[in-house]
Amino acid sequence: MTEHISKQFDQDLEAIRSRMMQMGGLVESHIRAAIAGYLAGDAEAADRVITGDARVNELELAIDGDLGQIIVRRQPAASDLRLILAAGKIVTDLERIGDEAAKIARMARDLHANGTPQSPRLVALGHLCDVAIGMLRRSLDAFARLDAAGAAKVAGEDAAIDEEFRAIIRQLITFMMEDPRTITTSLQHVWVAKAIERIGDHAKNIAEHVIYIVKGRDVRHIPLAELEREALAR
């Protein structure tokens, strides 16, 4: 009987993990579509993200409900409880990533609807987005494999995305000072860059939750070197 209960518990967890990866894939596609809408003027892509955000919210509610049911039915303890608690936080981060993608999509729609002239200096924004998507993908991969070392690498990438964000802001400030006509568009770019930087923050959060699942220690708000030691400790 105990073996049957344990097997059913594992199946329940695997079903939830699968839905979380589905949610992760959805928000990744939304980021890509949102930035395409912003950089390339693809209004249809932007509209798809705005409409599709409701599906992200539905997945968050459904997965949260499933996690709650597991707690009620199985009353998990120790590492199983850590996994469930952290999974709930990861789902919240994924939903917030979806919100940031929708925010970029709305800015894209407004920018092109108003006929605001685009600046040609957008390569850095596209690269920043690629870095954030890479962090998200690797953090979810670390979750799927419960790979603390891989999660630590993702957490380490947050400093790089922060530096790229600051470089973009410095560049945009220069543009605005040199030509006040670029102020409106440059401010839009700042908001988009900030949204992408926040996506990187949420990817880092996911990585930290993975380390908590595997190692049993909450590594939020500790120095990176200490986080890496914790993740690699045997």
Short mmCIF file of C-alpha atoms in Angstrom, two decimals, residues 5-86:
data_model
loop_
_atom_site.label_atom_id
_atom_site.label_comp_id
_atom_site.label_asym_id
_atom_site.label_seq_id
_atom_site.Cartn_x
_atom_site.Cartn_y
_atom_site.Cartn_z
CA ILE A 5 0.95 5.74 -2.44
CA SER A 6 4.57 6.65 -3.14
CA LYS A 7 4.19 5.77 -6.83
CA GLN A 8 1.02 7.86 -7.14
CA PHE A 9 2.77 10.76 -5.39
CA ASP A 10 5.63 10.58 -7.90
CA GLN A 11 3.17 10.53 -10.78
CA ASP A 12 1.38 13.59 -9.38
CA LEU A 13 4.67 15.44 -9.07
CA GLU A 14 5.74 14.48 -12.57
CA ALA A 15 2.44 15.74 -14.00
CA ILE A 16 2.94 19.08 -12.24
CA ARG A 17 6.56 19.31 -13.39
CA SER A 18 5.41 18.69 -16.95
CA ARG A 19 2.83 21.49 -16.76
CA MET A 20 5.42 23.84 -15.30
CA MET A 21 7.75 23.16 -18.23
CA GLN A 22 4.81 23.80 -20.56
CA MET A 23 4.23 27.12 -18.80
CA GLY A 24 7.94 27.93 -19.11
CA GLY A 25 7.87 27.23 -22.83
CA LEU A 26 4.80 29.45 -23.21
CA VAL A 27 6.34 32.43 -21.42
CA GLU A 28 9.56 32.01 -23.43
CA SER A 29 7.57 32.17 -26.67
CA HIS A 30 5.81 35.28 -25.33
CA ILE A 31 9.13 37.01 -24.64
CA ARG A 32 10.33 36.26 -28.17
CA ALA A 33 7.08 37.46 -29.73
CA ALA A 34 6.96 40.59 -27.57
CA ILE A 35 10.48 41.68 -28.47
CA ALA A 36 9.78 40.92 -32.14
CA GLY A 37 6.73 43.12 -31.88
CA TYR A 38 8.81 45.89 -30.36
CA LEU A 39 11.94 45.73 -32.49
CA ALA A 40 10.45 44.71 -35.83
CA GLY A 41 7.07 46.40 -35.57
CA ASP A 42 5.21 43.06 -35.65
CA ALA A 43 1.83 44.18 -34.32
CA GLU A 44 0.30 40.71 -34.69
CA ALA A 45 3.02 39.19 -32.53
CA ALA A 46 2.44 41.82 -29.86
CA ASP A 47 -1.31 41.21 -29.91
CA ARG A 48 -0.78 37.45 -29.55
CA VAL A 49 1.26 38.02 -26.40
CA ILE A 50 -1.31 40.36 -24.88
CA THR A 51 -4.12 37.91 -25.59
CA GLY A 52 -2.07 34.88 -24.59
CA ASP A 53 -1.21 36.25 -21.15
CA ALA A 54 -4.57 34.95 -19.93
CA ARG A 55 -3.37 31.39 -20.66
CA VAL A 56 -0.27 31.99 -18.53
CA ASN A 57 -2.50 33.12 -15.67
CA GLU A 58 -4.72 30.06 -16.10
CA LEU A 59 -1.71 27.75 -15.87
CA GLU A 60 -0.53 29.50 -12.71
CA LEU A 61 -3.90 29.00 -11.02
CA ALA A 62 -4.22 25.38 -12.19
CA ILE A 63 -0.73 24.39 -11.04
CA ASP A 64 -1.17 26.17 -7.71
CA GLY A 65 -4.41 24.23 -7.24
CA ASP A 66 -2.68 20.93 -8.01
CA LEU A 67 0.12 21.71 -5.57
CA GLY A 68 -2.42 22.50 -2.88
CA GLN A 69 -4.22 19.21 -3.52
CA ILE A 70 -0.96 17.28 -3.14
CA ILE A 71 -0.31 18.92 0.23
CA VAL A 72 -3.82 18.06 1.43
CA ARG A 73 -3.84 14.47 0.13
CA ARG A 74 -0.23 13.41 0.64
CA GLN A 75 0.92 15.58 3.54
CA PRO A 76 4.50 15.53 2.23
CA ALA A 77 7.49 16.08 4.49
CA ALA A 78 11.18 16.96 4.17
CA SER A 79 12.49 17.10 0.60
CA ASP A 80 9.08 16.41 -0.95
CA LEU A 81 7.60 19.39 0.88
CA ARG A 82 10.55 21.56 -0.18
CA LEU A 83 9.92 20.60 -3.79
CA ILE A 84 6.24 21.52 -3.61
CA LEU A 85 6.83 24.83 -1.82
CA ALA A 86 9.58 25.84 -4.25
#
